[in-house]
Amino acid sequence: MHRITDLTSEYPYSKERLSAYPWLMETPGDRKRVHIAGMGDVGRNAAAALRIVGGETVSAIGIYDIDQKQVTRLEIELGQILFPPGQRRVPKILPLGKEELFDCDIFLFCAAAGVPPVGEEAKGDVRMAQFEKNRLIIEEYAKAAQDALFRGLFGVVSDPLDLLCQEAARYLHPEQVQGFGLGVMYARAAYYAARRASSDPRFSHFMDSGRVYGPHGKGLVAVNSISAEHYDKAATEKLTNLTVGANISVRALGYKPYIAPGISSVALTIPAVIAGNWNDSARCLNGVFFGARNRITAAGTKWEKEPLPDELYYHLRDSYRALDKTLHGIAHRMG
């Protein structure tokens, strides 16, 4: 019997835990301050949706972008999203200067320089091309967080987020870093499973026992069910291919797929993280940032411990090792 926590790595990161999570655990139940850097397509949608759903967990949403006209525009627009009188409260919208970025509980990195235009996906290794550009940006922010003695959560939203999480962890404690991309992969898997469940019962178990694991893209595994009774290798492979290809389906229509990521991976996940609830995201698992269901506690990250079918576990192990190999290669190349 295997669990997700059985995955191991020799990647050289400290296994020590933070003694506490001051941003979350010192005042449990308090609403938190969330700052977003990068108000592009994903950042804008995340901020708008968080304004709507985050009122019980988020006190304020700080917005920052190198284009200050965009910040001014969004402060006006987002500030005009409001429920009818007497209904739910909403977080404040706060325009930020760069010096205020880390005066918060949760910082979200949504900045990006390497988003491929529609139609350019097949030209070379897009994932690594994105990394080479976005690595330089996140390095600047992570160093700034380190210099500011930031003790909050440093959330990575930009792609390739698992590699960028590893980059941020060079400057911050790994337990401070979290990747927010798996939420939309779970939602995509649920979408395709629901579309097939009526004609193929293998997909009907996803909402009860389906899961998504691994990197945000190649290496992802969307499981039809982790139950030994219902797990099916062929159905899992089909669901994985559909889930990984979901963004390509939108791009084929001439659009960038940014609505669901900003909402499912960020706006609907952040409140769960603040509340200490289970969520799908990437955390540091034995030295490698790997996506799986988890929640944050005062003692550190708690991973779901449901037993996995052996065949599925070995598939996940292959995905984990491939990601670890990529990280070793990057570390070696960078000296």
mmCIF file of C-alpha atoms in Angstrom:
data_model
loop_
_atom_site.group_PDB
_atom_site.id
_atom_site.type_symbol
_atom_site.label_atom_id
_atom_site.label_comp_id
_atom_site.label_asym_id
_atom_site.label_seq_id
_atom_site.Cartn_x
_atom_site.Cartn_y
_atom_site.Cartn_z
ATOM 1 C CA MET A 1 0.000 0.000 0.000
ATOM 2 C CA HIS A 2 1.407 3.377 -1.027
ATOM 3 C CA ARG A 3 0.508 7.009 -0.360
ATOM 4 C CA ILE A 4 1.549 10.221 -2.068
ATOM 5 C CA THR A 5 3.957 10.965 0.806
ATOM 6 C CA ASP A 6 6.010 7.892 -0.106
ATOM 7 C CA LEU A 7 7.533 9.817 -3.016
ATOM 8 C CA THR A 8 11.111 10.829 -2.257
ATOM 9 C CA SER A 9 13.885 12.909 -3.756
ATOM 10 C CA GLU A 10 17.519 13.743 -3.082
ATOM 11 C CA TYR A 11 17.038 17.344 -4.201
ATOM 12 C CA PRO A 12 19.080 19.479 -1.762
ATOM 13 C CA TYR A 13 16.448 21.329 0.224
ATOM 14 C CA SER A 14 16.201 21.413 3.983
ATOM 15 C CA LYS A 15 13.550 19.153 5.487
ATOM 16 C CA GLU A 16 13.149 21.413 8.532
ATOM 17 C CA ARG A 17 9.726 22.901 9.173
ATOM 18 C CA LEU A 18 8.832 26.446 10.007
ATOM 19 C CA SER A 19 7.993 26.589 13.698
ATOM 20 C CA ALA A 20 4.713 28.337 12.935
ATOM 21 C CA TYR A 21 2.731 30.039 10.222
ATOM 22 C CA PRO A 22 2.302 33.578 11.547
ATOM 23 C CA TRP A 23 0.361 34.581 8.440
ATOM 24 C CA LEU A 24 -2.209 31.871 9.088
ATOM 25 C CA MET A 25 -2.066 30.201 12.466
ATOM 26 C CA GLU A 26 -1.364 32.930 15.046
ATOM 27 C CA THR A 27 -4.809 34.434 14.518
ATOM 28 C CA PRO A 28 -6.925 31.607 13.091
ATOM 29 C CA GLY A 29 -10.197 32.789 11.630
ATOM 30 C CA ASP A 30 -8.945 36.321 10.953
ATOM 31 C CA ARG A 31 -9.362 37.629 7.436
ATOM 32 C CA LYS A 32 -6.067 37.881 5.563
ATOM 33 C CA ARG A 33 -4.522 40.443 3.250
ATOM 34 C CA VAL A 34 -3.711 39.162 -0.257
ATOM 35 C CA HIS A 35 -1.448 41.041 -2.675
ATOM 36 C CA ILE A 36 -1.309 40.239 -6.395
ATOM 37 C CA ALA A 37 1.629 41.222 -8.610
ATOM 38 C CA GLY A 38 0.875 41.168 -12.315
ATOM 39 C CA MET A 39 -2.546 42.328 -13.456
ATOM 40 C CA GLY A 40 -2.634 40.581 -16.791
ATOM 41 C CA ASP A 41 -5.378 38.216 -17.924
ATOM 42 C CA VAL A 42 -5.041 35.735 -15.036
ATOM 43 C CA GLY A 43 -4.299 38.341 -12.364
ATOM 44 C CA ARG A 44 -7.325 40.454 -13.321
ATOM 45 C CA ASN A 45 -9.703 37.503 -13.288
ATOM 46 C CA ALA A 46 -8.287 36.222 -10.012
ATOM 47 C CA ALA A 47 -8.712 39.615 -8.349
ATOM 48 C CA ALA A 48 -12.272 40.056 -9.641
ATOM 49 C CA ALA A 49 -13.376 36.595 -8.533
ATOM 50 C CA LEU A 50 -11.632 36.903 -5.169
ATOM 51 C CA ARG A 51 -13.466 40.192 -4.617
ATOM 52 C CA ILE A 52 -16.716 38.228 -5.035
ATOM 53 C CA VAL A 53 -15.991 35.014 -3.111
ATOM 54 C CA GLY A 54 -13.300 36.067 -0.635
ATOM 55 C CA GLY A 55 -15.216 38.320 1.756
ATOM 56 C CA GLU A 56 -15.189 35.877 4.678
ATOM 57 C CA THR A 57 -11.477 35.044 4.459
ATOM 58 C CA VAL A 58 -9.827 38.036 2.754
ATOM 59 C CA SER A 59 -9.814 41.551 4.213
ATOM 60 C CA ALA A 60 -8.058 43.314 1.330
ATOM 61 C CA ILE A 61 -6.753 42.620 -2.161
ATOM 62 C CA GLY A 62 -3.686 44.630 -3.063
ATOM 63 C CA ILE A 63 -3.039 45.027 -6.798
ATOM 64 C CA TYR A 64 0.298 45.836 -8.443
ATOM 65 C CA ASP A 65 1.514 46.049 -12.020
ATOM 66 C CA ILE A 66 4.352 47.824 -13.765
ATOM 67 C CA ASP A 67 1.623 49.553 -15.799
ATOM 68 C CA GLN A 68 0.203 51.961 -13.220
ATOM 69 C CA LYS A 69 -2.636 52.957 -15.546
ATOM 70 C CA GLN A 70 -3.806 49.346 -15.352
ATOM 71 C CA VAL A 71 -3.682 49.494 -11.555
ATOM 72 C CA THR A 72 -5.674 52.738 -11.495
ATOM 73 C CA ARG A 73 -8.251 51.308 -13.886
ATOM 74 C CA LEU A 74 -8.655 48.111 -11.871
ATOM 75 C CA GLU A 75 -8.944 49.923 -8.561
ATOM 76 C CA ILE A 76 -11.944 51.704 -10.084
ATOM 77 C CA GLU A 77 -13.454 48.664 -11.808
ATOM 78 C CA LEU A 78 -12.920 46.105 -9.042
ATOM 79 C CA GLY A 79 -14.033 48.611 -6.438
ATOM 80 C CA GLN A 80 -17.401 48.746 -8.202
ATOM 81 C CA ILE A 81 -18.073 45.012 -7.778
ATOM 82 C CA LEU A 82 -20.520 44.888 -4.877
ATOM 83 C CA PHE A 83 -23.411 42.818 -3.607
ATOM 84 C CA PRO A 84 -26.874 44.365 -3.102
ATOM 85 C CA PRO A 85 -27.232 46.228 0.247
ATOM 86 C CA GLY A 86 -27.224 44.053 3.349
ATOM 87 C CA GLN A 87 -25.714 41.024 1.667
ATOM 88 C CA ARG A 88 -22.157 39.680 1.681
ATOM 89 C CA ARG A 89 -19.121 41.824 2.462
ATOM 90 C CA VAL A 90 -16.239 42.099 0.017
ATOM 91 C CA PRO A 91 -12.484 42.686 0.431
ATOM 92 C CA LYS A 92 -11.103 46.181 -0.049
ATOM 93 C CA ILE A 93 -9.183 46.879 -3.265
ATOM 94 C CA LEU A 94 -5.841 48.580 -2.597
ATOM 95 C CA PRO A 95 -3.526 49.941 -5.325
ATOM 96 C CA LEU A 96 0.073 49.191 -4.380
ATOM 97 C CA GLY A 97 3.506 50.641 -4.860
ATOM 98 C CA LYS A 98 6.398 48.216 -5.225
ATOM 99 C CA GLU A 99 7.605 48.966 -1.704
ATOM 100 C CA GLU A 100 4.270 47.712 -0.289
ATOM 101 C CA LEU A 101 4.201 44.352 -2.049
ATOM 102 C CA PHE A 102 5.154 42.233 0.946
ATOM 103 C CA ASP A 103 3.095 44.016 3.567
ATOM 104 C CA CYS A 104 0.583 41.185 3.408
ATOM 105 C CA ASP A 105 -0.222 37.644 4.502
ATOM 106 C CA ILE A 106 -0.301 36.082 1.037
ATOM 107 C CA PHE A 107 1.633 37.298 -2.000
ATOM 108 C CA LEU A 108 0.593 35.982 -5.426
ATOM 109 C CA PHE A 109 3.032 36.075 -8.330
ATOM 110 C CA CYS A 110 0.994 36.459 -11.534
ATOM 111 C CA ALA A 111 3.574 38.395 -13.554
ATOM 112 C CA ALA A 112 4.760 36.817 -16.800
ATOM 113 C CA ALA A 113 6.924 37.683 -19.778
ATOM 114 C CA GLY A 114 6.758 34.360 -21.553
ATOM 115 C CA VAL A 115 3.118 33.664 -22.412
ATOM 116 C CA PRO A 116 3.129 32.209 -25.965
ATOM 117 C CA PRO A 117 0.783 33.896 -28.460
ATOM 118 C CA VAL A 118 -2.143 31.856 -29.767
ATOM 119 C CA GLY A 119 -0.843 29.557 -32.498
ATOM 120 C CA GLU A 120 2.743 29.457 -31.218
ATOM 121 C CA GLU A 121 2.357 26.455 -28.900
ATOM 122 C CA ALA A 122 4.014 23.906 -31.195
ATOM 123 C CA LYS A 123 7.206 25.883 -31.784
ATOM 124 C CA GLY A 124 9.827 24.331 -29.533
ATOM 125 C CA ASP A 125 9.639 23.607 -25.819
ATOM 126 C CA VAL A 126 7.145 26.273 -24.746
ATOM 127 C CA ARG A 127 7.351 25.274 -21.080
ATOM 128 C CA MET A 128 11.105 25.806 -20.868
ATOM 129 C CA ALA A 129 10.939 28.963 -22.976
ATOM 130 C CA GLN A 130 8.435 30.350 -20.466
ATOM 131 C CA PHE A 131 10.683 29.326 -17.601
ATOM 132 C CA GLU A 132 13.777 31.044 -18.983
ATOM 133 C CA LYS A 133 11.878 34.348 -19.229
ATOM 134 C CA ASN A 134 9.748 34.141 -16.087
ATOM 135 C CA ARG A 135 12.599 32.818 -13.924
ATOM 136 C CA LEU A 136 14.306 36.200 -14.059
ATOM 137 C CA ILE A 137 11.139 37.975 -12.957
ATOM 138 C CA ILE A 138 10.333 35.668 -10.051
ATOM 139 C CA GLU A 139 13.948 35.806 -8.906
ATOM 140 C CA GLU A 140 13.591 39.574 -8.517
ATOM 141 C CA TYR A 141 10.385 39.210 -6.465
ATOM 142 C CA ALA A 142 11.704 36.342 -4.325
ATOM 143 C CA LYS A 143 14.861 38.292 -3.500
ATOM 144 C CA ALA A 144 12.708 41.294 -2.577
ATOM 145 C CA ALA A 145 10.610 39.072 -0.310
ATOM 146 C CA GLN A 146 13.778 37.773 1.324
ATOM 147 C CA ASP A 147 15.118 41.291 1.833
ATOM 148 C CA ALA A 148 11.775 42.342 3.340
ATOM 149 C CA LEU A 149 11.982 39.409 5.801
ATOM 150 C CA PHE A 150 8.641 38.273 4.430
ATOM 151 C CA ARG A 151 7.058 35.594 6.631
ATOM 152 C CA GLY A 152 3.882 35.058 4.685
ATOM 153 C CA LEU A 153 2.921 32.708 1.893
ATOM 154 C CA PHE A 154 4.551 33.266 -1.507
ATOM 155 C CA GLY A 155 2.111 31.925 -4.080
ATOM 156 C CA VAL A 156 3.139 31.177 -7.660
ATOM 157 C CA VAL A 157 0.501 31.372 -10.390
ATOM 158 C CA SER A 158 2.573 31.990 -13.532
ATOM 159 C CA ASP A 159 3.821 29.090 -15.655
ATOM 160 C CA PRO A 160 5.670 26.828 -15.435
ATOM 161 C CA LEU A 161 4.656 27.114 -11.820
ATOM 162 C CA ASP A 162 6.316 23.981 -10.427
ATOM 163 C CA LEU A 163 9.698 25.120 -11.770
ATOM 164 C CA LEU A 164 9.080 28.705 -10.657
ATOM 165 C CA CYS A 165 8.156 27.479 -7.161
ATOM 166 C CA GLN A 166 11.536 25.782 -6.994
ATOM 167 C CA GLU A 167 13.173 29.051 -8.061
ATOM 168 C CA ALA A 168 11.369 31.039 -5.352
ATOM 169 C CA ALA A 169 12.417 28.453 -2.752
ATOM 170 C CA ARG A 170 16.058 29.338 -3.423
ATOM 171 C CA TYR A 171 15.411 32.565 -1.497
ATOM 172 C CA LEU A 172 12.548 31.628 0.846
ATOM 173 C CA HIS A 173 11.789 28.676 3.056
ATOM 174 C CA PRO A 174 10.204 25.948 0.882
ATOM 175 C CA GLU A 175 7.238 25.771 3.269
ATOM 176 C CA GLN A 176 6.478 29.415 2.418
ATOM 177 C CA VAL A 177 6.038 28.661 -1.284
ATOM 178 C CA GLN A 178 2.910 27.250 -2.931
ATOM 179 C CA GLY A 179 1.921 26.746 -6.560
ATOM 180 C CA PHE A 180 -1.626 27.644 -7.595
ATOM 181 C CA GLY A 181 -2.349 25.805 -10.830
ATOM 182 C CA LEU A 182 -3.742 22.412 -9.872
ATOM 183 C CA GLY A 183 -7.197 23.764 -9.026
ATOM 184 C CA VAL A 184 -8.029 24.361 -12.666
ATOM 185 C CA MET A 185 -6.616 20.984 -13.662
ATOM 186 C CA TYR A 186 -8.997 19.333 -11.208
ATOM 187 C CA ALA A 187 -11.860 21.432 -12.609
ATOM 188 C CA ARG A 188 -10.920 20.494 -16.172
ATOM 189 C CA ALA A 189 -10.778 16.812 -15.285
ATOM 190 C CA ALA A 190 -14.174 17.086 -13.587
ATOM 191 C CA TYR A 191 -15.590 18.814 -16.682
ATOM 192 C CA TYR A 192 -14.469 16.055 -19.049
ATOM 193 C CA ALA A 193 -15.386 13.252 -16.648
ATOM 194 C CA ALA A 194 -18.928 14.633 -16.344
ATOM 195 C CA ARG A 195 -19.275 14.819 -20.129
ATOM 196 C CA ARG A 196 -18.420 11.123 -20.438
ATOM 197 C CA ALA A 197 -19.980 9.652 -17.315
ATOM 198 C CA SER A 198 -23.393 8.993 -18.865
ATOM 199 C CA SER A 199 -21.931 6.779 -21.584
ATOM 200 C CA ASP A 200 -18.919 5.361 -19.734
ATOM 201 C CA PRO A 201 -19.331 4.467 -16.027
ATOM 202 C CA ARG A 202 -15.561 4.500 -15.496
ATOM 203 C CA PHE A 203 -15.775 8.315 -15.383
ATOM 204 C CA SER A 204 -18.757 8.477 -13.045
ATOM 205 C CA HIS A 205 -16.645 8.171 -9.891
ATOM 206 C CA PHE A 206 -14.484 11.254 -10.434
ATOM 207 C CA MET A 207 -16.402 13.671 -8.207
ATOM 208 C CA ASP A 208 -16.252 11.193 -5.309
ATOM 209 C CA SER A 209 -12.743 9.790 -5.650
ATOM 210 C CA GLY A 210 -11.053 11.356 -8.684
ATOM 211 C CA ARG A 211 -7.812 13.285 -8.221
ATOM 212 C CA VAL A 212 -5.176 15.237 -10.113
ATOM 213 C CA TYR A 213 -1.463 15.013 -9.345
ATOM 214 C CA GLY A 214 1.832 16.322 -10.559
ATOM 215 C CA PRO A 215 3.126 19.256 -12.617
ATOM 216 C CA HIS A 216 0.913 21.822 -14.271
ATOM 217 C CA GLY A 217 1.152 20.401 -17.797
ATOM 218 C CA LYS A 218 3.305 17.526 -19.057
ATOM 219 C CA GLY A 219 3.561 14.940 -16.312
ATOM 220 C CA LEU A 220 0.130 15.696 -14.876
ATOM 221 C CA VAL A 221 -1.990 12.666 -13.964
ATOM 222 C CA ALA A 222 -5.795 12.993 -13.840
ATOM 223 C CA VAL A 223 -7.110 9.857 -12.122
ATOM 224 C CA ASN A 224 -10.617 8.602 -12.771
ATOM 225 C CA SER A 225 -10.692 7.235 -9.182
ATOM 226 C CA ILE A 226 -8.123 6.473 -6.494
ATOM 227 C CA SER A 227 -10.386 3.714 -5.188
ATOM 228 C CA ALA A 228 -8.885 0.284 -5.830
ATOM 229 C CA GLU A 229 -12.342 -0.864 -6.886
ATOM 230 C CA HIS A 230 -12.891 1.829 -9.517
ATOM 231 C CA TYR A 231 -9.413 2.878 -10.663
ATOM 232 C CA ASP A 232 -8.956 2.239 -14.371
ATOM 233 C CA LYS A 233 -5.651 2.793 -16.171
ATOM 234 C CA ALA A 234 -7.174 3.394 -19.621
ATOM 235 C CA ALA A 235 -9.783 5.823 -18.265
ATOM 236 C CA THR A 236 -7.055 7.664 -16.347
ATOM 237 C CA GLU A 237 -4.917 7.984 -19.471
ATOM 238 C CA LYS A 238 -7.892 9.294 -21.437
ATOM 239 C CA LEU A 239 -8.855 11.760 -18.731
ATOM 240 C CA THR A 240 -5.252 12.922 -18.393
ATOM 241 C CA ASN A 241 -4.937 13.608 -22.123
ATOM 242 C CA LEU A 242 -8.208 15.541 -22.157
ATOM 243 C CA THR A 243 -7.227 17.581 -19.101
ATOM 244 C CA VAL A 244 -3.736 18.457 -20.324
ATOM 245 C CA GLY A 245 -5.130 19.360 -23.744
ATOM 246 C CA ALA A 246 -7.949 21.548 -22.435
ATOM 247 C CA ASN A 247 -6.041 24.786 -22.907
ATOM 248 C CA ILE A 248 -5.156 23.786 -26.470
ATOM 249 C CA SER A 249 -8.867 23.326 -27.199
ATOM 250 C CA VAL A 250 -9.504 26.940 -26.209
ATOM 251 C CA ARG A 251 -6.450 28.215 -28.074
ATOM 252 C CA ALA A 252 -7.625 26.386 -31.204
ATOM 253 C CA LEU A 253 -10.636 28.705 -31.162
ATOM 254 C CA GLY A 254 -8.337 31.713 -31.134
ATOM 255 C CA TYR A 255 -8.521 32.557 -27.426
ATOM 256 C CA LYS A 256 -6.118 32.407 -24.490
ATOM 257 C CA PRO A 257 -7.447 30.133 -21.705
ATOM 258 C CA TYR A 258 -7.166 32.401 -18.676
ATOM 259 C CA ILE A 259 -10.667 32.624 -17.153
ATOM 260 C CA ALA A 260 -10.819 29.219 -15.453
ATOM 261 C CA PRO A 261 -7.193 29.321 -14.160
ATOM 262 C CA GLY A 262 -7.651 32.669 -12.449
ATOM 263 C CA ILE A 263 -10.875 31.564 -10.808
ATOM 264 C CA SER A 264 -10.419 27.842 -10.043
ATOM 265 C CA SER A 265 -6.700 27.824 -9.211
ATOM 266 C CA VAL A 266 -6.592 31.151 -7.370
ATOM 267 C CA ALA A 267 -9.868 32.776 -6.309
ATOM 268 C CA LEU A 268 -11.572 29.537 -5.242
ATOM 269 C CA THR A 269 -8.415 27.993 -3.762
ATOM 270 C CA ILE A 270 -7.042 30.882 -1.679
ATOM 271 C CA PRO A 271 -10.038 30.923 0.738
ATOM 272 C CA ALA A 272 -9.597 27.166 1.285
ATOM 273 C CA VAL A 273 -5.893 27.643 2.025
ATOM 274 C CA ILE A 274 -6.601 30.453 4.512
ATOM 275 C CA ALA A 275 -9.229 28.316 6.262
ATOM 276 C CA GLY A 276 -6.822 25.379 6.499
ATOM 277 C CA ASN A 277 -9.059 23.246 4.274
ATOM 278 C CA TRP A 278 -8.124 20.622 1.696
ATOM 279 C CA ASN A 279 -7.217 22.027 -1.710
ATOM 280 C CA ASP A 280 -5.416 21.011 -4.890
ATOM 281 C CA SER A 281 -2.111 22.849 -5.235
ATOM 282 C CA ALA A 282 1.653 22.326 -5.412
ATOM 283 C CA ARG A 283 3.623 22.157 -2.192
ATOM 284 C CA CYS A 284 7.169 21.043 -1.394
ATOM 285 C CA LEU A 285 7.005 17.245 -1.192
ATOM 286 C CA ASN A 286 10.355 15.855 -0.059
ATOM 287 C CA GLY A 287 12.250 18.575 -1.924
ATOM 288 C CA VAL A 288 10.178 18.804 -5.111
ATOM 289 C CA PHE A 289 7.129 21.005 -5.691
ATOM 290 C CA PHE A 290 4.500 18.469 -6.692
ATOM 291 C CA GLY A 291 0.769 18.915 -7.078
ATOM 292 C CA ALA A 292 -1.554 16.909 -4.848
ATOM 293 C CA ARG A 293 -4.370 17.422 -2.379
ATOM 294 C CA ASN A 294 -3.073 19.052 0.802
ATOM 295 C CA ARG A 295 -3.786 21.556 3.528
ATOM 296 C CA ILE A 296 -1.645 23.748 5.760
ATOM 297 C CA THR A 297 -1.537 23.195 9.517
ATOM 298 C CA ALA A 298 0.473 24.751 12.343
ATOM 299 C CA ALA A 299 2.915 21.838 12.022
ATOM 300 C CA GLY A 300 3.385 22.281 8.280
ATOM 301 C CA THR A 301 1.865 20.761 5.160
ATOM 302 C CA LYS A 302 -0.507 17.867 5.643
ATOM 303 C CA TRP A 303 -0.872 15.635 2.596
ATOM 304 C CA GLU A 304 -3.866 13.490 1.840
ATOM 305 C CA LYS A 305 -3.058 9.947 2.949
ATOM 306 C CA GLU A 306 -5.604 7.943 1.009
ATOM 307 C CA PRO A 307 -4.038 4.645 -0.130
ATOM 308 C CA LEU A 308 -3.313 4.512 -3.854
ATOM 309 C CA PRO A 309 -3.557 1.514 -6.198
ATOM 310 C CA ASP A 310 -0.041 0.207 -6.851
ATOM 311 C CA GLU A 311 -0.207 0.798 -10.605
ATOM 312 C CA LEU A 312 -1.260 4.402 -10.037
ATOM 313 C CA TYR A 313 1.434 4.986 -7.419
ATOM 314 C CA TYR A 314 4.188 3.829 -9.768
ATOM 315 C CA HIS A 315 2.782 6.092 -12.481
ATOM 316 C CA LEU A 316 2.939 9.036 -10.075
ATOM 317 C CA ARG A 317 6.444 8.048 -9.051
ATOM 318 C CA ASP A 318 7.531 8.234 -12.690
ATOM 319 C CA SER A 319 6.009 11.710 -12.985
ATOM 320 C CA TYR A 320 7.701 12.814 -9.756
ATOM 321 C CA ARG A 321 11.086 11.481 -10.861
ATOM 322 C CA ALA A 322 10.798 13.128 -14.282
ATOM 323 C CA LEU A 323 10.116 16.478 -12.633
ATOM 324 C CA ASP A 324 12.995 15.926 -10.220
ATOM 325 C CA LYS A 325 15.298 15.122 -13.158
ATOM 326 C CA THR A 326 14.258 18.354 -14.876
ATOM 327 C CA LEU A 327 15.019 20.309 -11.706
ATOM 328 C CA HIS A 328 18.432 18.662 -11.363
ATOM 329 C CA GLY A 329 19.180 19.567 -14.974
ATOM 330 C CA ILE A 330 18.231 23.194 -14.390
ATOM 331 C CA ALA A 331 20.289 23.349 -11.196
ATOM 332 C CA HIS A 332 23.296 21.875 -12.997
ATOM 333 C CA ARG A 333 22.957 24.290 -15.927
ATOM 334 C CA MET A 334 22.738 27.256 -13.558
ATOM 335 C CA GLY A 335 25.873 26.123 -11.748
#
